Amino acid sequence: AQSVTQLDSHVSVSEGTPVLLRCNYSSSYSPSLFWYVQHPNKGLQLLLKYTSAATLVKGINGFEAEFKKSETSFHLTKPSAHMSDAAEYFCVVSPNTGNQFYFGTGTSLTVIP
Amino acid sequence: DTGVSQDPRHKITKRGQNVTFRCDPISEHNRLYWYRQTLGQGPEFLTYFQNEAQLEKSRLLSDRFSAERPKGSFSTLEIQRTEQGDSAMYLCASSETLDIYEQYFGPGTRLTVT
């Protein structure tokens, strides 16, 4: 069975400070993992993906995530938050066939000026 | 730049009515997915097509739901005898065979059942 747990439903950071959004997964297979971002009234956009290559994955807009199999985690980080990063973020797991995708419940990121 | 489009963007219907949504994927994308997203939750997988073949269906897809992709291009999702619990955002996504993991999402159709 596949599932994703996003450990924080809301995260608030000051502009210019680091961002950490936490995600733990459960998968019966060697999973692929993703982070998507959803800005208000906009479609979901892929930030980055892990598909069994390098465990440290770089994405768009300065975001990174590290796949840690021993901890079953895939946390999303960014060194310095920008106001435009305020959005809803979803961690996603997929079995290696890519036939189904399981989304977490989301983390709402607020950036304080 | 023609991304994934969905029509209509909003639909209000009365309980018991049938509704149909349309999704037009990016033209060269072979895979097409339908999801449902309720308030405060992440998208839930409903079904996916590889060209015209429907290859996976979630248990969430009750008998009242049916999806088609007759020519391997656009897809429709029909809900029969709508219930208030069907109120949600219905999302469509597509991906190409060479990179099945990179899904491109449409803006969604928001359904309200009164």
mmCIF file of C-alpha atoms in Angstrom:
data_model
loop_
_atom_site.group_PDB
_atom_site.id
_atom_site.type_symbol
_atom_site.label_atom_id
_atom_site.label_comp_id
_atom_site.label_asym_id
_atom_site.label_seq_id
_atom_site.Cartn_x
_atom_site.Cartn_y
_atom_site.Cartn_z
ATOM 1 C CA ALA A 1 0.000 0.000 0.000
ATOM 2 C CA GLN A 2 1.141 3.511 -0.759
ATOM 3 C CA SER A 3 0.544 6.576 1.355
ATOM 4 C CA VAL A 4 2.030 9.929 2.195
ATOM 5 C CA THR A 5 1.986 11.845 5.470
ATOM 6 C CA GLN A 6 2.689 15.536 5.468
ATOM 7 C CA LEU A 7 3.610 16.267 9.030
ATOM 8 C CA ASP A 8 2.576 19.924 9.110
ATOM 9 C CA SER A 9 -0.673 21.286 7.772
ATOM 10 C CA HIS A 10 0.566 24.882 8.088
ATOM 11 C CA VAL A 11 4.074 26.346 8.077
ATOM 12 C CA SER A 12 4.855 30.007 8.553
ATOM 13 C CA VAL A 13 8.288 31.515 7.865
ATOM 14 C CA SER A 14 9.707 34.985 7.521
ATOM 15 C CA GLU A 15 10.897 36.157 4.133
ATOM 16 C CA GLY A 16 14.558 35.283 3.650
ATOM 17 C CA THR A 17 14.593 32.441 6.190
ATOM 18 C CA PRO A 18 14.822 28.721 5.369
ATOM 19 C CA VAL A 19 11.802 26.615 4.472
ATOM 20 C CA LEU A 20 11.309 23.001 5.601
ATOM 21 C CA LEU A 21 8.190 21.065 4.617
ATOM 22 C CA ARG A 22 8.156 17.528 5.945
ATOM 23 C CA CYS A 23 6.910 14.406 4.191
ATOM 24 C CA ASN A 24 7.027 10.747 5.152
ATOM 25 C CA TYR A 25 5.912 7.995 2.830
ATOM 26 C CA SER A 26 4.892 4.380 2.920
ATOM 27 C CA SER A 27 5.317 2.206 -0.131
ATOM 28 C CA SER A 28 5.376 -1.485 -0.908
ATOM 29 C CA TYR A 29 7.510 -0.832 -3.955
ATOM 30 C CA SER A 30 10.517 1.247 -4.816
ATOM 31 C CA PRO A 31 8.631 4.487 -5.034
ATOM 32 C CA SER A 32 8.910 7.614 -7.048
ATOM 33 C CA LEU A 33 8.312 10.770 -5.043
ATOM 34 C CA PHE A 34 7.281 14.270 -6.020
ATOM 35 C CA TRP A 35 6.483 17.671 -4.673
ATOM 36 C CA TYR A 36 3.776 19.771 -6.315
ATOM 37 C CA VAL A 37 2.825 23.371 -5.585
ATOM 38 C CA GLN A 38 -0.625 24.892 -5.926
ATOM 39 C CA HIS A 39 -0.969 28.653 -5.920
ATOM 40 C CA PRO A 40 -4.426 30.119 -5.290
ATOM 41 C CA ASN A 41 -6.653 29.774 -8.324
ATOM 42 C CA LYS A 42 -3.887 28.116 -10.321
ATOM 43 C CA GLY A 43 -3.250 24.556 -11.409
ATOM 44 C CA LEU A 44 -0.879 22.156 -9.694
ATOM 45 C CA GLN A 45 2.716 22.501 -10.832
ATOM 46 C CA LEU A 46 5.514 19.971 -10.452
ATOM 47 C CA LEU A 47 8.356 21.312 -8.292
ATOM 48 C CA LEU A 48 10.653 18.298 -8.375
ATOM 49 C CA LYS A 49 10.728 14.522 -8.670
ATOM 50 C CA TYR A 50 12.743 11.572 -7.390
ATOM 51 C CA THR A 51 12.717 8.480 -9.619
ATOM 52 C CA SER A 52 15.546 6.321 -8.205
ATOM 53 C CA ALA A 53 18.480 8.369 -9.438
ATOM 54 C CA ALA A 54 20.333 10.872 -7.216
ATOM 55 C CA THR A 55 18.845 11.059 -3.738
ATOM 56 C CA LEU A 56 19.218 14.847 -3.548
ATOM 57 C CA VAL A 57 16.877 16.344 -6.073
ATOM 58 C CA LYS A 58 16.875 19.945 -7.216
ATOM 59 C CA GLY A 59 13.711 21.529 -8.501
ATOM 60 C CA ILE A 60 12.429 24.824 -9.741
ATOM 61 C CA ASN A 61 12.552 28.114 -7.837
ATOM 62 C CA GLY A 62 15.443 27.006 -5.604
ATOM 63 C CA PHE A 63 13.644 24.093 -3.932
ATOM 64 C CA GLU A 64 15.397 20.823 -3.080
ATOM 65 C CA ALA A 65 14.343 17.519 -1.558
ATOM 66 C CA GLU A 66 16.329 14.580 -0.256
ATOM 67 C CA PHE A 67 15.137 10.988 -0.483
ATOM 68 C CA LYS A 68 16.076 9.104 2.695
ATOM 69 C CA LYS A 69 15.049 5.490 2.419
ATOM 70 C CA SER A 70 16.088 4.604 5.985
ATOM 71 C CA GLU A 71 13.806 7.330 7.332
ATOM 72 C CA THR A 72 11.128 6.940 4.608
ATOM 73 C CA SER A 73 11.238 10.696 4.225
ATOM 74 C CA PHE A 74 11.274 13.188 1.367
ATOM 75 C CA HIS A 75 11.420 16.615 2.980
ATOM 76 C CA LEU A 76 11.287 19.771 0.867
ATOM 77 C CA THR A 77 13.685 22.624 1.609
ATOM 78 C CA LYS A 78 14.617 26.043 0.347
ATOM 79 C CA PRO A 79 17.425 28.163 1.796
ATOM 80 C CA SER A 80 15.618 31.486 1.623
ATOM 81 C CA ALA A 81 11.867 31.995 1.398
ATOM 82 C CA HIS A 82 10.368 34.487 -1.019
ATOM 83 C CA MET A 83 6.943 36.045 -0.800
ATOM 84 C CA SER A 84 5.978 34.291 -4.030
ATOM 85 C CA ASP A 85 6.532 30.901 -2.339
ATOM 86 C CA ALA A 86 3.315 31.277 -0.347
ATOM 87 C CA ALA A 87 1.125 28.431 -1.600
ATOM 88 C CA GLU A 88 -0.115 24.910 -0.862
ATOM 89 C CA TYR A 89 2.472 22.162 -1.246
ATOM 90 C CA PHE A 90 1.707 18.490 -1.843
ATOM 91 C CA CYS A 91 3.995 15.507 -1.406
ATOM 92 C CA VAL A 92 3.145 12.642 -3.773
ATOM 93 C CA VAL A 93 4.191 8.994 -3.990
ATOM 94 C CA SER A 94 3.824 6.643 -6.925
ATOM 95 C CA PRO A 95 4.709 2.976 -7.322
ATOM 96 C CA ASN A 96 7.393 2.539 -9.925
ATOM 97 C CA THR A 97 4.843 1.848 -12.635
ATOM 98 C CA GLY A 98 3.505 5.399 -12.551
ATOM 99 C CA ASN A 99 -0.042 4.121 -12.832
ATOM 100 C CA GLN A 100 -1.332 5.773 -9.691
ATOM 101 C CA PHE A 101 -0.281 8.782 -7.676
ATOM 102 C CA TYR A 102 -1.065 9.286 -3.987
ATOM 103 C CA PHE A 103 -1.136 12.835 -2.671
ATOM 104 C CA GLY A 104 -0.647 13.979 0.885
ATOM 105 C CA THR A 105 -3.124 16.328 2.517
ATOM 106 C CA GLY A 106 -0.963 19.348 1.792
ATOM 107 C CA THR A 107 1.041 21.934 3.708
ATOM 108 C CA SER A 108 0.052 25.562 3.500
ATOM 109 C CA LEU A 109 3.110 27.799 3.463
ATOM 110 C CA THR A 110 2.783 31.389 4.640
ATOM 111 C CA VAL A 111 5.664 33.814 4.111
ATOM 112 C CA ILE A 112 5.728 36.794 6.436
ATOM 113 C CA PRO A 113 7.286 39.985 5.072
ATOM 114 C CA ASP B 1 1.408 27.427 -25.043
ATOM 115 C CA THR B 2 -1.582 25.066 -24.908
ATOM 116 C CA GLY B 3 -1.660 23.299 -21.595
ATOM 117 C CA VAL B 4 -4.326 20.993 -20.226
ATOM 118 C CA SER B 5 -7.776 22.524 -20.484
ATOM 119 C CA GLN B 6 -10.975 21.576 -18.707
ATOM 120 C CA ASP B 7 -14.554 22.523 -19.385
ATOM 121 C CA PRO B 8 -16.607 23.786 -17.704
ATOM 122 C CA ARG B 9 -14.646 25.527 -14.972
ATOM 123 C CA HIS B 10 -17.648 25.625 -12.687
ATOM 124 C CA LYS B 11 -20.815 23.539 -12.576
ATOM 125 C CA ILE B 12 -23.737 23.863 -10.208
ATOM 126 C CA THR B 13 -26.293 21.102 -10.373
ATOM 127 C CA LYS B 14 -29.158 19.740 -8.354
ATOM 128 C CA ARG B 15 -28.927 16.441 -6.577
ATOM 129 C CA GLY B 16 -29.947 13.588 -8.835
ATOM 130 C CA GLN B 17 -28.894 15.251 -12.084
ATOM 131 C CA ASN B 18 -26.192 13.931 -14.387
ATOM 132 C CA VAL B 19 -23.114 15.990 -15.208
ATOM 133 C CA THR B 20 -20.306 15.577 -17.715
ATOM 134 C CA PHE B 21 -16.887 17.191 -17.651
ATOM 135 C CA ARG B 22 -14.374 17.404 -20.455
ATOM 136 C CA CYS B 23 -10.595 17.378 -20.387
ATOM 137 C CA ASP B 24 -8.304 18.210 -23.311
ATOM 138 C CA PRO B 25 -4.752 17.067 -22.568
ATOM 139 C CA ILE B 26 -1.567 18.394 -24.091
ATOM 140 C CA SER B 27 -1.680 17.090 -27.649
ATOM 141 C CA GLU B 28 1.270 14.675 -27.639
ATOM 142 C CA HIS B 29 0.511 13.228 -24.204
ATOM 143 C CA ASN B 30 -0.600 9.603 -24.166
ATOM 144 C CA ARG B 31 -1.520 9.335 -20.505
ATOM 145 C CA LEU B 32 -4.499 11.090 -18.968
ATOM 146 C CA TYR B 33 -5.510 11.065 -15.316
ATOM 147 C CA TRP B 34 -8.601 12.162 -13.392
ATOM 148 C CA TYR B 35 -8.473 13.231 -9.760
ATOM 149 C CA ARG B 36 -10.968 14.577 -7.239
ATOM 150 C CA GLN B 37 -9.983 17.188 -4.676
ATOM 151 C CA THR B 38 -12.174 18.181 -1.755
ATOM 152 C CA LEU B 39 -11.607 21.208 0.433
ATOM 153 C CA GLY B 40 -8.538 20.866 2.613
ATOM 154 C CA GLN B 41 -7.441 17.599 1.060
ATOM 155 C CA GLY B 42 -4.972 16.547 -1.567
ATOM 156 C CA PRO B 43 -6.135 15.253 -4.930
ATOM 157 C CA GLU B 44 -7.401 11.663 -4.904
ATOM 158 C CA PHE B 45 -6.697 9.473 -7.894
ATOM 159 C CA LEU B 46 -9.812 8.330 -9.764
ATOM 160 C CA THR B 47 -8.687 6.746 -13.016
ATOM 161 C CA TYR B 48 -6.133 6.884 -15.799
ATOM 162 C CA PHE B 49 -5.943 6.200 -19.525
ATOM 163 C CA GLN B 50 -3.090 5.122 -21.734
ATOM 164 C CA ASN B 51 -4.296 6.361 -25.113
ATOM 165 C CA GLU B 52 -7.926 5.180 -25.305
ATOM 166 C CA ALA B 53 -7.527 2.306 -22.821
ATOM 167 C CA GLN B 54 -8.674 2.836 -19.249
ATOM 168 C CA LEU B 55 -6.014 0.952 -17.287
ATOM 169 C CA GLU B 56 -6.613 1.819 -13.642
ATOM 170 C CA LYS B 57 -9.700 2.684 -11.624
ATOM 171 C CA SER B 58 -9.796 3.676 -7.995
ATOM 172 C CA ARG B 59 -12.280 2.195 -5.548
ATOM 173 C CA LEU B 60 -13.491 5.785 -5.204
ATOM 174 C CA LEU B 61 -14.936 5.515 -8.688
ATOM 175 C CA SER B 62 -18.390 4.190 -7.886
ATOM 176 C CA ASP B 63 -20.831 2.836 -10.457
ATOM 177 C CA ARG B 64 -22.228 6.331 -10.873
ATOM 178 C CA PHE B 65 -18.938 7.531 -12.340
ATOM 179 C CA SER B 66 -17.773 6.714 -15.837
ATOM 180 C CA ALA B 67 -14.853 8.017 -17.838
ATOM 181 C CA GLU B 68 -14.055 7.700 -21.509
ATOM 182 C CA ARG B 69 -11.301 8.662 -23.886
ATOM 183 C CA PRO B 70 -12.698 7.384 -27.166
ATOM 184 C CA LYS B 71 -10.020 8.496 -29.602
ATOM 185 C CA GLY B 72 -7.117 8.767 -27.248
ATOM 186 C CA SER B 73 -7.328 12.537 -27.217
ATOM 187 C CA PHE B 74 -9.882 14.349 -25.021
ATOM 188 C CA SER B 75 -11.601 12.599 -22.139
ATOM 189 C CA THR B 76 -14.966 12.926 -20.447
ATOM 190 C CA LEU B 77 -15.956 12.167 -16.877
ATOM 191 C CA GLU B 78 -19.651 11.634 -16.246
ATOM 192 C CA ILE B 79 -21.334 11.485 -12.870
ATOM 193 C CA GLN B 80 -24.847 10.090 -12.832
ATOM 194 C CA ARG B 81 -27.436 10.811 -10.139
ATOM 195 C CA THR B 82 -25.199 13.328 -8.412
ATOM 196 C CA GLU B 83 -25.086 13.448 -4.614
ATOM 197 C CA GLN B 84 -24.014 16.283 -2.341
ATOM 198 C CA GLY B 85 -20.903 14.294 -1.491
ATOM 199 C CA ASP B 86 -19.805 14.603 -5.115
ATOM 200 C CA SER B 87 -19.174 18.320 -4.606
ATOM 201 C CA ALA B 88 -15.465 18.764 -5.238
ATOM 202 C CA MET B 89 -12.870 20.007 -7.684
ATOM 203 C CA TYR B 90 -12.300 17.510 -10.500
ATOM 204 C CA LEU B 91 -8.788 17.691 -11.888
ATOM 205 C CA CYS B 92 -7.366 16.310 -15.080
ATOM 206 C CA ALA B 93 -3.677 15.742 -15.758
ATOM 207 C CA SER B 94 -1.687 14.395 -18.678
ATOM 208 C CA SER B 95 1.803 13.077 -19.236
ATOM 209 C CA GLU B 96 3.830 11.740 -22.119
ATOM 210 C CA THR B 97 5.053 8.167 -22.426
ATOM 211 C CA LEU B 98 8.726 9.160 -22.294
ATOM 212 C CA ASP B 99 8.255 10.888 -18.940
ATOM 213 C CA ILE B 100 5.211 9.343 -17.315
ATOM 214 C CA TYR B 101 6.002 10.922 -13.982
ATOM 215 C CA GLU B 102 5.763 14.538 -15.041
ATOM 216 C CA GLN B 103 2.073 15.296 -14.947
ATOM 217 C CA TYR B 104 0.649 18.551 -16.207
ATOM 218 C CA PHE B 105 -2.557 19.549 -14.486
ATOM 219 C CA GLY B 106 -5.513 21.455 -15.802
ATOM 220 C CA PRO B 107 -7.281 24.199 -13.836
ATOM 221 C CA GLY B 108 -10.044 21.857 -12.704
ATOM 222 C CA THR B 109 -13.826 21.808 -12.803
ATOM 223 C CA ARG B 110 -15.501 22.824 -9.567
ATOM 224 C CA LEU B 111 -18.736 20.910 -9.035
ATOM 225 C CA THR B 112 -21.338 22.050 -6.543
ATOM 226 C CA VAL B 113 -24.301 19.784 -5.924
ATOM 227 C CA THR B 114 -27.231 21.511 -4.228
#
